[in-house]
Amino acid sequence: DAGVIQSPRHEVTEMGQEVTLRCKPISGHDYLFWYRQTMMRGLELLIYFNNNVPIDDSGMPEDRFSAKMPNASFSTLKIQPSEPRDSAVYFCASSYETSGLQETQYFGPGTRLLVL
Amino acid sequence: AQKITQTQPGMFVQEKEAVTLDCTYDTSDQSYGLFWYKQPSSGEMIFLIYQGSYDEQNATEGRYSLNFQKARKSANLVISASQLGDSAMYFCAMREGLGSSNTGKLIFGQGTTLQVKP
């Protein structure tokens, strides 16, 4: 089975530009998570969805960040306008829900974003 | 507030020896889950092992085992018979709540870099 798929794998952009990161979760998974990894802050949760509905976006840094999940097999994380401090690795992860319990999260390969 | 602490920024181990990576956690929840992930230099996050707070036995997955000491709030990862391919960053993580209070959030420690020497 295919794992979590993320695109692009690498993105270099200039400050002020719009950036869109994409994620395809594992088929059948009920939860989708967006994480950001930086040297300074480590791994932090930005937002997560359950059955395509955003549940908790308290980790989204500011209004420049937005995330959508239009269907069960696709999610986007958008940064507009981008700033150099947004440079990080962005991970998407997904998991099952079984009998009301959320199972292990499986991560995609990540998108390395560099904002110049 | 929930917190994960990994006190070893870096560790070395000789190939074929066992190594223990430390993880302590802080939570007021009675139900929680503990995870270990491996992040090699290529950057992906690989799930290794899971321990539920109500699991009476320590989790094992091949060469990985989790030394779970609930009273001490520690969940150390033990890697037996280290291999060169085990060189990576290792993250301990905790999931807030289980069951009806399951928020799904994972809280990560800062990670431990393990280098396996030939």
JSON list of C-alpha atoms in Angstrom, two decimals:
[
{"chain": "A", "resi": 1, "resn": "ASP", "atom": "CA", "xyz": [0.00, 0.00, 0.00]},
{"chain": "A", "resi": 2, "resn": "ALA", "atom": "CA", "xyz": [1.16, 3.53, -0.73]},
{"chain": "A", "resi": 3, "resn": "GLY", "atom": "CA", "xyz": [2.05, 5.60, 2.28]},
{"chain": "A", "resi": 4, "resn": "VAL", "atom": "CA", "xyz": [1.24, 9.26, 2.84]},
{"chain": "A", "resi": 5, "resn": "ILE", "atom": "CA", "xyz": [2.19, 11.22, -0.26]},
{"chain": "A", "resi": 6, "resn": "GLN", "atom": "CA", "xyz": [3.35, 14.81, -0.13]},
{"chain": "A", "resi": 7, "resn": "SER", "atom": "CA", "xyz": [4.24, 17.24, -2.87]},
{"chain": "A", "resi": 8, "resn": "PRO", "atom": "CA", "xyz": [6.40, 19.00, -3.65]},
{"chain": "A", "resi": 9, "resn": "ARG", "atom": "CA", "xyz": [9.29, 17.41, -1.80]},
{"chain": "A", "resi": 10, "resn": "HIS", "atom": "CA", "xyz": [11.30, 20.61, -2.01]},
{"chain": "A", "resi": 11, "resn": "GLU", "atom": "CA", "xyz": [10.15, 24.18, -2.51]},
{"chain": "A", "resi": 12, "resn": "VAL", "atom": "CA", "xyz": [12.24, 27.31, -2.80]},
{"chain": "A", "resi": 13, "resn": "THR", "atom": "CA", "xyz": [10.37, 30.58, -3.08]},
{"chain": "A", "resi": 14, "resn": "GLU", "atom": "CA", "xyz": [10.80, 34.25, -2.48]},
{"chain": "A", "resi": 15, "resn": "MET", "atom": "CA", "xyz": [9.35, 36.18, 0.38]},
{"chain": "A", "resi": 16, "resn": "GLY", "atom": "CA", "xyz": [5.83, 37.34, -0.36]},
{"chain": "A", "resi": 17, "resn": "GLN", "atom": "CA", "xyz": [4.97, 34.51, -2.69]},
{"chain": "A", "resi": 18, "resn": "GLU", "atom": "CA", "xyz": [2.14, 32.07, -2.13]},
{"chain": "A", "resi": 19, "resn": "VAL", "atom": "CA", "xyz": [3.13, 28.51, -1.27]},
{"chain": "A", "resi": 20, "resn": "THR", "atom": "CA", "xyz": [0.83, 25.50, -1.49]},
{"chain": "A", "resi": 21, "resn": "LEU", "atom": "CA", "xyz": [1.79, 22.17, 0.02]},
{"chain": "A", "resi": 22, "resn": "ARG", "atom": "CA", "xyz": [-0.19, 19.06, -0.86]},
{"chain": "A", "resi": 23, "resn": "CYS", "atom": "CA", "xyz": [-0.92, 15.82, 0.93]},
{"chain": "A", "resi": 24, "resn": "LYS", "atom": "CA", "xyz": [-2.64, 12.55, 0.03]},
{"chain": "A", "resi": 25, "resn": "PRO", "atom": "CA", "xyz": [-3.31, 10.49, 3.16]},
{"chain": "A", "resi": 26, "resn": "ILE", "atom": "CA", "xyz": [-3.30, 6.71, 3.32]},
{"chain": "A", "resi": 27, "resn": "SER", "atom": "CA", "xyz": [-6.52, 5.41, 1.84]},
{"chain": "A", "resi": 28, "resn": "GLY", "atom": "CA", "xyz": [-9.16, 4.78, 4.48]},
{"chain": "A", "resi": 29, "resn": "HIS", "atom": "CA", "xyz": [-7.55, 6.88, 7.18]},
{"chain": "A", "resi": 30, "resn": "ASP", "atom": "CA", "xyz": [-9.93, 9.11, 9.12]},
{"chain": "A", "resi": 31, "resn": "TYR", "atom": "CA", "xyz": [-7.47, 11.66, 10.50]},
{"chain": "A", "resi": 32, "resn": "LEU", "atom": "CA", "xyz": [-5.05, 13.97, 8.76]},
{"chain": "A", "resi": 33, "resn": "PHE", "atom": "CA", "xyz": [-2.43, 16.08, 10.51]},
{"chain": "A", "resi": 34, "resn": "TRP", "atom": "CA", "xyz": [-0.10, 18.87, 9.39]},
{"chain": "A", "resi": 35, "resn": "TYR", "atom": "CA", "xyz": [3.14, 19.30, 11.38]},
{"chain": "A", "resi": 36, "resn": "ARG", "atom": "CA", "xyz": [6.05, 21.69, 11.03]},
{"chain": "A", "resi": 37, "resn": "GLN", "atom": "CA", "xyz": [9.63, 20.86, 12.03]},
{"chain": "A", "resi": 38, "resn": "THR", "atom": "CA", "xyz": [12.30, 23.48, 12.73]},
{"chain": "A", "resi": 39, "resn": "MET", "atom": "CA", "xyz": [15.56, 23.39, 14.61]},
{"chain": "A", "resi": 40, "resn": "MET", "atom": "CA", "xyz": [14.34, 25.97, 17.08]},
{"chain": "A", "resi": 41, "resn": "ARG", "atom": "CA", "xyz": [10.87, 24.61, 17.85]},
{"chain": "A", "resi": 42, "resn": "GLY", "atom": "CA", "xyz": [11.16, 20.95, 16.95]},
{"chain": "A", "resi": 43, "resn": "LEU", "atom": "CA", "xyz": [8.02, 19.19, 15.70]},
{"chain": "A", "resi": 44, "resn": "GLU", "atom": "CA", "xyz": [4.79, 21.04, 16.27]},
{"chain": "A", "resi": 45, "resn": "LEU", "atom": "CA", "xyz": [1.23, 20.31, 15.21]},
{"chain": "A", "resi": 46, "resn": "LEU", "atom": "CA", "xyz": [-0.34, 22.97, 13.05]},
{"chain": "A", "resi": 47, "resn": "ILE", "atom": "CA", "xyz": [-3.83, 21.60, 12.37]},
{"chain": "A", "resi": 48, "resn": "TYR", "atom": "CA", "xyz": [-5.68, 18.32, 12.09]},
{"chain": "A", "resi": 49, "resn": "PHE", "atom": "CA", "xyz": [-8.81, 17.05, 10.40]},
{"chain": "A", "resi": 50, "resn": "ASN", "atom": "CA", "xyz": [-11.20, 14.23, 11.23]},
{"chain": "A", "resi": 51, "resn": "ASN", "atom": "CA", "xyz": [-13.32, 12.99, 8.34]},
{"chain": "A", "resi": 52, "resn": "ASN", "atom": "CA", "xyz": [-12.33, 16.09, 6.35]},
{"chain": "A", "resi": 53, "resn": "VAL", "atom": "CA", "xyz": [-13.47, 18.49, 9.07]},
{"chain": "A", "resi": 54, "resn": "PRO", "atom": "CA", "xyz": [-10.87, 20.72, 10.77]},
{"chain": "A", "resi": 55, "resn": "ILE", "atom": "CA", "xyz": [-10.88, 19.86, 14.47]},
{"chain": "A", "resi": 56, "resn": "ASP", "atom": "CA", "xyz": [-8.08, 21.92, 15.95]},
{"chain": "A", "resi": 57, "resn": "ASP", "atom": "CA", "xyz": [-6.17, 24.70, 14.22]},
{"chain": "A", "resi": 58, "resn": "SER", "atom": "CA", "xyz": [-4.73, 26.24, 17.36]},
{"chain": "A", "resi": 59, "resn": "GLY", "atom": "CA", "xyz": [-1.21, 25.48, 16.16]},
{"chain": "A", "resi": 60, "resn": "MET", "atom": "CA", "xyz": [-1.53, 27.50, 12.97]},
{"chain": "A", "resi": 61, "resn": "PRO", "atom": "CA", "xyz": [0.92, 30.34, 13.48]},
{"chain": "A", "resi": 62, "resn": "GLU", "atom": "CA", "xyz": [-1.10, 33.19, 12.02]},
{"chain": "A", "resi": 63, "resn": "ASP", "atom": "CA", "xyz": [-3.62, 34.15, 9.39]},
{"chain": "A", "resi": 64, "resn": "ARG", "atom": "CA", "xyz": [-1.07, 33.71, 6.64]},
{"chain": "A", "resi": 65, "resn": "PHE", "atom": "CA", "xyz": [-1.51, 29.96, 7.07]},
{"chain": "A", "resi": 66, "resn": "SER", "atom": "CA", "xyz": [-4.61, 28.12, 5.93]},
{"chain": "A", "resi": 67, "resn": "ALA", "atom": "CA", "xyz": [-5.44, 24.44, 5.41]},
{"chain": "A", "resi": 68, "resn": "LYS", "atom": "CA", "xyz": [-8.23, 22.67, 3.58]},
{"chain": "A", "resi": 69, "resn": "MET", "atom": "CA", "xyz": [-9.36, 19.10, 3.09]},
{"chain": "A", "resi": 70, "resn": "PRO", "atom": "CA", "xyz": [-11.90, 19.09, 0.27]},
{"chain": "A", "resi": 71, "resn": "ASN", "atom": "CA", "xyz": [-12.18, 15.29, 0.25]},
{"chain": "A", "resi": 72, "resn": "ALA", "atom": "CA", "xyz": [-10.88, 12.22, 2.04]},
{"chain": "A", "resi": 73, "resn": "SER", "atom": "CA", "xyz": [-7.88, 11.83, -0.24]},
{"chain": "A", "resi": 74, "resn": "PHE", "atom": "CA", "xyz": [-6.49, 15.35, -0.47]},
{"chain": "A", "resi": 75, "resn": "SER", "atom": "CA", "xyz": [-5.40, 18.22, 1.74]},
{"chain": "A", "resi": 76, "resn": "THR", "atom": "CA", "xyz": [-3.53, 21.46, 1.19]},
{"chain": "A", "resi": 77, "resn": "LEU", "atom": "CA", "xyz": [-1.59, 23.78, 3.44]},
{"chain": "A", "resi": 78, "resn": "LYS", "atom": "CA", "xyz": [-1.23, 27.26, 2.04]},
{"chain": "A", "resi": 79, "resn": "ILE", "atom": "CA", "xyz": [1.03, 30.09, 3.15]},
{"chain": "A", "resi": 80, "resn": "GLN", "atom": "CA", "xyz": [0.24, 33.50, 1.74]},
{"chain": "A", "resi": 81, "resn": "PRO", "atom": "CA", "xyz": [2.33, 35.60, 1.83]},
{"chain": "A", "resi": 82, "resn": "SER", "atom": "CA", "xyz": [5.35, 33.51, 2.75]},
{"chain": "A", "resi": 83, "resn": "GLU", "atom": "CA", "xyz": [8.13, 34.83, 4.98]},
{"chain": "A", "resi": 84, "resn": "PRO", "atom": "CA", "xyz": [11.68, 33.59, 5.61]},
{"chain": "A", "resi": 85, "resn": "ARG", "atom": "CA", "xyz": [10.70, 32.41, 9.10]},
{"chain": "A", "resi": 86, "resn": "ASP", "atom": "CA", "xyz": [8.30, 29.94, 7.47]},
{"chain": "A", "resi": 87, "resn": "SER", "atom": "CA", "xyz": [11.30, 27.95, 6.23]},
{"chain": "A", "resi": 88, "resn": "ALA", "atom": "CA", "xyz": [10.92, 24.48, 7.71]},
{"chain": "A", "resi": 89, "resn": "VAL", "atom": "CA", "xyz": [10.02, 20.90, 6.91]},
{"chain": "A", "resi": 90, "resn": "TYR", "atom": "CA", "xyz": [6.27, 20.41, 6.73]},
{"chain": "A", "resi": 91, "resn": "PHE", "atom": "CA", "xyz": [4.95, 16.92, 7.40]},
{"chain": "A", "resi": 92, "resn": "CYS", "atom": "CA", "xyz": [1.57, 15.47, 6.72]},
{"chain": "A", "resi": 93, "resn": "ALA", "atom": "CA", "xyz": [0.46, 12.42, 8.72]},
{"chain": "A", "resi": 94, "resn": "SER", "atom": "CA", "xyz": [-2.66, 10.28, 8.77]},
{"chain": "A", "resi": 95, "resn": "SER", "atom": "CA", "xyz": [-4.23, 7.64, 10.98]},
{"chain": "A", "resi": 96, "resn": "TYR", "atom": "CA", "xyz": [-7.20, 5.31, 11.34]},
{"chain": "A", "resi": 97, "resn": "GLU", "atom": "CA", "xyz": [-9.93, 5.55, 13.88]},
{"chain": "A", "resi": 98, "resn": "THR", "atom": "CA", "xyz": [-10.96, 2.20, 15.34]},
{"chain": "A", "resi": 99, "resn": "SER", "atom": "CA", "xyz": [-13.86, 1.91, 17.79]},
{"chain": "A", "resi": 100, "resn": "GLY", "atom": "CA", "xyz": [-13.54, 5.58, 18.63]},
{"chain": "A", "resi": 101, "resn": "LEU", "atom": "CA", "xyz": [-9.83, 5.39, 19.26]},
{"chain": "A", "resi": 102, "resn": "GLN", "atom": "CA", "xyz": [-7.28, 6.99, 17.02]},
{"chain": "A", "resi": 103, "resn": "GLU", "atom": "CA", "xyz": [-4.51, 4.72, 15.90]},
{"chain": "A", "resi": 104, "resn": "THR", "atom": "CA", "xyz": [-0.86, 5.31, 15.08]},
{"chain": "A", "resi": 105, "resn": "GLN", "atom": "CA", "xyz": [-0.01, 8.29, 12.89]},
{"chain": "A", "resi": 106, "resn": "TYR", "atom": "CA", "xyz": [1.98, 7.57, 9.75]},
{"chain": "A", "resi": 107, "resn": "PHE", "atom": "CA", "xyz": [4.00, 10.39, 8.29]},
{"chain": "A", "resi": 108, "resn": "GLY", "atom": "CA", "xyz": [4.68, 11.44, 4.73]},
{"chain": "A", "resi": 109, "resn": "PRO", "atom": "CA", "xyz": [8.20, 12.22, 3.52]},
{"chain": "A", "resi": 110, "resn": "GLY", "atom": "CA", "xyz": [7.82, 15.93, 4.22]},
{"chain": "A", "resi": 111, "resn": "THR", "atom": "CA", "xyz": [8.17, 19.08, 2.15]},
{"chain": "A", "resi": 112, "resn": "ARG", "atom": "CA", "xyz": [11.34, 21.11, 2.70]},
{"chain": "A", "resi": 113, "resn": "LEU", "atom": "CA", "xyz": [10.38, 24.76, 2.29]},
{"chain": "A", "resi": 114, "resn": "LEU", "atom": "CA", "xyz": [12.93, 27.52, 1.93]},
{"chain": "A", "resi": 115, "resn": "VAL", "atom": "CA", "xyz": [11.69, 31.09, 1.74]},
{"chain": "A", "resi": 116, "resn": "LEU", "atom": "CA", "xyz": [14.35, 33.54, 0.58]},
{"chain": "B", "resi": 1, "resn": "ALA", "atom": "CA", "xyz": [0.47, 20.60, 30.50]},
{"chain": "B", "resi": 2, "resn": "GLN", "atom": "CA", "xyz": [1.72, 17.52, 28.71]},
{"chain": "B", "resi": 3, "resn": "LYS", "atom": "CA", "xyz": [5.44, 17.45, 28.09]},
{"chain": "B", "resi": 4, "resn": "ILE", "atom": "CA", "xyz": [8.00, 15.03, 26.68]},
{"chain": "B", "resi": 5, "resn": "THR", "atom": "CA", "xyz": [11.65, 15.24, 27.72]},
{"chain": "B", "resi": 6, "resn": "GLN", "atom": "CA", "xyz": [14.54, 13.57, 25.98]},
{"chain": "B", "resi": 7, "resn": "THR", "atom": "CA", "xyz": [17.68, 14.47, 27.90]},
{"chain": "B", "resi": 8, "resn": "GLN", "atom": "CA", "xyz": [20.25, 12.91, 25.56]},
{"chain": "B", "resi": 9, "resn": "PRO", "atom": "CA", "xyz": [20.92, 15.16, 22.57]},
{"chain": "B", "resi": 10, "resn": "GLY", "atom": "CA", "xyz": [23.41, 12.66, 21.15]},
{"chain": "B", "resi": 11, "resn": "MET", "atom": "CA", "xyz": [24.40, 9.05, 21.76]},
{"chain": "B", "resi": 12, "resn": "PHE", "atom": "CA", "xyz": [27.05, 6.73, 20.38]},
{"chain": "B", "resi": 13, "resn": "VAL", "atom": "CA", "xyz": [26.86, 2.95, 20.34]},
{"chain": "B", "resi": 14, "resn": "GLN", "atom": "CA", "xyz": [29.09, 0.25, 18.95]},
{"chain": "B", "resi": 15, "resn": "GLU", "atom": "CA", "xyz": [27.61, -1.89, 16.21]},
{"chain": "B", "resi": 16, "resn": "LYS", "atom": "CA", "xyz": [25.92, -5.05, 17.56]},
{"chain": "B", "resi": 17, "resn": "GLU", "atom": "CA", "xyz": [25.57, -3.61, 21.06]},
{"chain": "B", "resi": 18, "resn": "ALA", "atom": "CA", "xyz": [22.32, -2.57, 22.73]},
{"chain": "B", "resi": 19, "resn": "VAL", "atom": "CA", "xyz": [21.45, 1.05, 23.44]},
{"chain": "B", "resi": 20, "resn": "THR", "atom": "CA", "xyz": [18.79, 2.76, 25.54]},
{"chain": "B", "resi": 21, "resn": "LEU", "atom": "CA", "xyz": [17.32, 6.12, 24.58]},
{"chain": "B", "resi": 22, "resn": "ASP", "atom": "CA", "xyz": [15.66, 7.94, 27.45]},
{"chain": "B", "resi": 23, "resn": "CYS", "atom": "CA", "xyz": [12.23, 9.52, 27.45]},
{"chain": "B", "resi": 24, "resn": "THR", "atom": "CA", "xyz": [10.26, 10.95, 30.35]},
{"chain": "B", "resi": 25, "resn": "TYR", "atom": "CA", "xyz": [6.82, 12.43, 30.14]},
{"chain": "B", "resi": 26, "resn": "ASP", "atom": "CA", "xyz": [4.49, 14.53, 32.18]},
{"chain": "B", "resi": 27, "resn": "THR", "atom": "CA", "xyz": [0.73, 14.25, 32.01]},
{"chain": "B", "resi": 28, "resn": "SER", "atom": "CA", "xyz": [-2.25, 14.37, 34.29]},
{"chain": "B", "resi": 29, "resn": "ASP", "atom": "CA", "xyz": [-4.24, 12.08, 32.00]},
{"chain": "B", "resi": 30, "resn": "GLN", "atom": "CA", "xyz": [-4.84, 8.50, 33.11]},
{"chain": "B", "resi": 31, "resn": "SER", "atom": "CA", "xyz": [-5.11, 7.32, 29.52]},
{"chain": "B", "resi": 32, "resn": "TYR", "atom": "CA", "xyz": [-2.41, 8.15, 27.04]},
{"chain": "B", "resi": 33, "resn": "GLY", "atom": "CA", "xyz": [-0.23, 6.64, 24.36]},
{"chain": "B", "resi": 34, "resn": "LEU", "atom": "CA", "xyz": [3.52, 6.76, 23.92]},
{"chain": "B", "resi": 35, "resn": "PHE", "atom": "CA", "xyz": [5.29, 6.45, 20.58]},
{"chain": "B", "resi": 36, "resn": "TRP", "atom": "CA", "xyz": [8.78, 6.31, 19.21]},
{"chain": "B", "resi": 37, "resn": "TYR", "atom": "CA", "xyz": [9.65, 7.53, 15.74]},
{"chain": "B", "resi": 38, "resn": "LYS", "atom": "CA", "xyz": [12.91, 7.32, 13.81]},
{"chain": "B", "resi": 39, "resn": "GLN", "atom": "CA", "xyz": [14.06, 10.10, 11.51]},
{"chain": "B", "resi": 40, "resn": "PRO", "atom": "CA", "xyz": [17.05, 9.13, 9.34]},
{"chain": "B", "resi": 41, "resn": "SER", "atom": "CA", "xyz": [19.11, 11.73, 7.52]},
{"chain": "B", "resi": 42, "resn": "SER", "atom": "CA", "xyz": [16.75, 11.43, 4.55]},
{"chain": "B", "resi": 43, "resn": "GLY", "atom": "CA", "xyz": [14.16, 13.18, 6.70]},
{"chain": "B", "resi": 44, "resn": "GLU", "atom": "CA", "xyz": [11.13, 10.90, 6.81]},
{"chain": "B", "resi": 45, "resn": "MET", "atom": "CA", "xyz": [9.47, 10.02, 10.11]},
{"chain": "B", "resi": 46, "resn": "ILE", "atom": "CA", "xyz": [9.21, 6.27, 10.62]},
{"chain": "B", "resi": 47, "resn": "PHE", "atom": "CA", "xyz": [6.95, 4.79, 13.29]},
{"chain": "B", "resi": 48, "resn": "LEU", "atom": "CA", "xyz": [8.78, 2.26, 15.47]},
{"chain": "B", "resi": 49, "resn": "ILE", "atom": "CA", "xyz": [6.75, 1.26, 18.50]},
{"chain": "B", "resi": 50, "resn": "TYR", "atom": "CA", "xyz": [3.70, 2.12, 20.61]},
{"chain": "B", "resi": 51, "resn": "GLN", "atom": "CA", "xyz": [2.85, 1.70, 24.29]},
{"chain": "B", "resi": 52, "resn": "GLY", "atom": "CA", "xyz": [-0.57, 2.38, 25.77]},
{"chain": "B", "resi": 53, "resn": "SER", "atom": "CA", "xyz": [-0.78, 3.58, 29.34]},
{"chain": "B", "resi": 54, "resn": "TYR", "atom": "CA", "xyz": [-2.93, 0.60, 30.31]},
{"chain": "B", "resi": 55, "resn": "ASP", "atom": "CA", "xyz": [-0.75, -1.99, 28.60]},
{"chain": "B", "resi": 56, "resn": "GLU", "atom": "CA", "xyz": [0.65, -4.25, 31.28]},
{"chain": "B", "resi": 57, "resn": "GLN", "atom": "CA", "xyz": [3.46, -5.63, 29.21]},
{"chain": "B", "resi": 58, "resn": "ASN", "atom": "CA", "xyz": [6.26, -3.66, 27.60]},
{"chain": "B", "resi": 59, "resn": "ALA", "atom": "CA", "xyz": [5.84, -3.28, 23.85]},
{"chain": "B", "resi": 60, "resn": "THR", "atom": "CA", "xyz": [8.27, -5.04, 21.54]},
{"chain": "B", "resi": 61, "resn": "GLU", "atom": "CA", "xyz": [8.76, -4.81, 17.78]},
{"chain": "B", "resi": 62, "resn": "GLY", "atom": "CA", "xyz": [11.66, -6.83, 16.47]},
{"chain": "B", "resi": 63, "resn": "ARG", "atom": "CA", "xyz": [14.87, -5.29, 17.79]},
{"chain": "B", "resi": 64, "resn": "TYR", "atom": "CA", "xyz": [12.94, -2.45, 19.44]},
{"chain": "B", "resi": 65, "resn": "SER", "atom": "CA", "xyz": [11.45, -2.66, 22.89]},
{"chain": "B", "resi": 66, "resn": "LEU", "atom": "CA", "xyz": [9.95, -0.03, 25.12]},
{"chain": "B", "resi": 67, "resn": "ASN", "atom": "CA", "xyz": [10.90, -0.02, 28.79]},
{"chain": "B", "resi": 68, "resn": "PHE", "atom": "CA", "xyz": [7.72, 1.44, 30.25]},
{"chain": "B", "resi": 69, "resn": "GLN", "atom": "CA", "xyz": [7.86, 2.50, 33.90]},
{"chain": "B", "resi": 70, "resn": "LYS", "atom": "CA", "xyz": [4.56, 4.17, 34.61]},
{"chain": "B", "resi": 71, "resn": "ALA", "atom": "CA", "xyz": [5.31, 5.27, 38.17]},
{"chain": "B", "resi": 72, "resn": "ARG", "atom": "CA", "xyz": [8.48, 6.99, 37.00]},
{"chain": "B", "resi": 73, "resn": "LYS", "atom": "CA", "xyz": [6.72, 8.32, 33.88]},
{"chain": "B", "resi": 74, "resn": "SER", "atom": "CA", "xyz": [9.44, 7.00, 31.65]},
{"chain": "B", "resi": 75, "resn": "ALA", "atom": "CA", "xyz": [9.23, 5.24, 28.30]},
{"chain": "B", "resi": 76, "resn": "ASN", "atom": "CA", "xyz": [12.76, 4.41, 27.22]},
{"chain": "B", "resi": 77, "resn": "LEU", "atom": "CA", "xyz": [13.47, 2.86, 23.84]},
{"chain": "B", "resi": 78, "resn": "VAL", "atom": "CA", "xyz": [15.86, -0.08, 23.79]},
{"chain": "B", "resi": 79, "resn": "ILE", "atom": "CA", "xyz": [17.47, -1.05, 20.51]},
{"chain": "B", "resi": 80, "resn": "SER", "atom": "CA", "xyz": [19.19, -4.42, 20.62]},
{"chain": "B", "resi": 81, "resn": "ALA", "atom": "CA", "xyz": [22.01, -5.52, 18.33]},
{"chain": "B", "resi": 82, "resn": "SER", "atom": "CA", "xyz": [22.54, -2.06, 16.84]},
{"chain": "B", "resi": 83, "resn": "GLN", "atom": "CA", "xyz": [23.12, -1.80, 13.11]},
{"chain": "B", "resi": 84, "resn": "LEU", "atom": "CA", "xyz": [24.73, 0.96, 11.07]},
{"chain": "B", "resi": 85, "resn": "GLY", "atom": "CA", "xyz": [21.32, 1.71, 9.60]},
{"chain": "B", "resi": 86, "resn": "ASP", "atom": "CA", "xyz": [20.05, 2.61, 13.07]},
{"chain": "B", "resi": 87, "resn": "SER", "atom": "CA", "xyz": [22.00, 5.87, 12.94]},
{"chain": "B", "resi": 88, "resn": "ALA", "atom": "CA", "xyz": [19.28, 8.51, 13.00]},
{"chain": "B", "resi": 89, "resn": "MET", "atom": "CA", "xyz": [17.35, 10.95, 15.15]},
{"chain": "B", "resi": 90, "resn": "TYR", "atom": "CA", "xyz": [14.84, 9.30, 17.47]},
{"chain": "B", "resi": 91, "resn": "PHE", "atom": "CA", "xyz": [11.74, 11.05, 18.77]},
{"chain": "B", "resi": 92, "resn": "CYS", "atom": "CA", "xyz": [9.57, 10.11, 21.69]},
{"chain": "B", "resi": 93, "resn": "ALA", "atom": "CA", "xyz": [5.99, 11.33, 21.45]},
{"chain": "B", "resi": 94, "resn": "MET", "atom": "CA", "xyz": [2.84, 11.24, 23.56]},
{"chain": "B", "resi": 95, "resn": "ARG", "atom": "CA", "xyz": [-0.74, 11.37, 22.43]},
{"chain": "B", "resi": 96, "resn": "GLU", "atom": "CA", "xyz": [-3.08, 13.34, 24.63]},
{"chain": "B", "resi": 97, "resn": "GLY", "atom": "CA", "xyz": [-5.90, 11.29, 25.98]},
{"chain": "B", "resi": 98, "resn": "LEU", "atom": "CA", "xyz": [-7.53, 8.16, 24.73]},
{"chain": "B", "resi": 99, "resn": "GLY", "atom": "CA", "xyz": [-11.12, 7.19, 24.14]},
{"chain": "B", "resi": 100, "resn": "SER", "atom": "CA", "xyz": [-13.68, 9.96, 24.37]},
{"chain": "B", "resi": 101, "resn": "SER", "atom": "CA", "xyz": [-11.06, 12.57, 25.19]},
{"chain": "B", "resi": 102, "resn": "ASN", "atom": "CA", "xyz": [-8.83, 11.56, 22.34]},
{"chain": "B", "resi": 103, "resn": "THR", "atom": "CA", "xyz": [-7.70, 14.74, 20.67]},
{"chain": "B", "resi": 104, "resn": "GLY", "atom": "CA", "xyz": [-5.27, 12.99, 18.37]},
{"chain": "B", "resi": 105, "resn": "LYS", "atom": "CA", "xyz": [-2.47, 15.45, 19.05]},
{"chain": "B", "resi": 106, "resn": "LEU", "atom": "CA", "xyz": [1.06, 14.13, 19.31]},
{"chain": "B", "resi": 107, "resn": "ILE", "atom": "CA", "xyz": [3.50, 16.03, 21.50]},
{"chain": "B", "resi": 108, "resn": "PHE", "atom": "CA", "xyz": [7.12, 15.37, 20.59]},
{"chain": "B", "resi": 109, "resn": "GLY", "atom": "CA", "xyz": [10.35, 15.49, 22.54]},
{"chain": "B", "resi": 110, "resn": "GLN", "atom": "CA", "xyz": [13.38, 17.28, 21.12]},
{"chain": "B", "resi": 111, "resn": "GLY", "atom": "CA", "xyz": [14.92, 14.06, 19.87]},
{"chain": "B", "resi": 112, "resn": "THR", "atom": "CA", "xyz": [18.11, 12.07, 20.40]},
{"chain": "B", "resi": 113, "resn": "THR", "atom": "CA", "xyz": [20.68, 11.63, 17.67]},
{"chain": "B", "resi": 114, "resn": "LEU", "atom": "CA", "xyz": [22.08, 8.11, 17.66]},
{"chain": "B", "resi": 115, "resn": "GLN", "atom": "CA", "xyz": [25.29, 7.25, 15.87]},
{"chain": "B", "resi": 116, "resn": "VAL", "atom": "CA", "xyz": [26.24, 3.60, 15.45]},
{"chain": "B", "resi": 117, "resn": "LYS", "atom": "CA", "xyz": [29.98, 3.02, 15.13]},
{"chain": "B", "resi": 118, "resn": "PRO", "atom": "CA", "xyz": [31.32, 0.14, 13.04]}
]
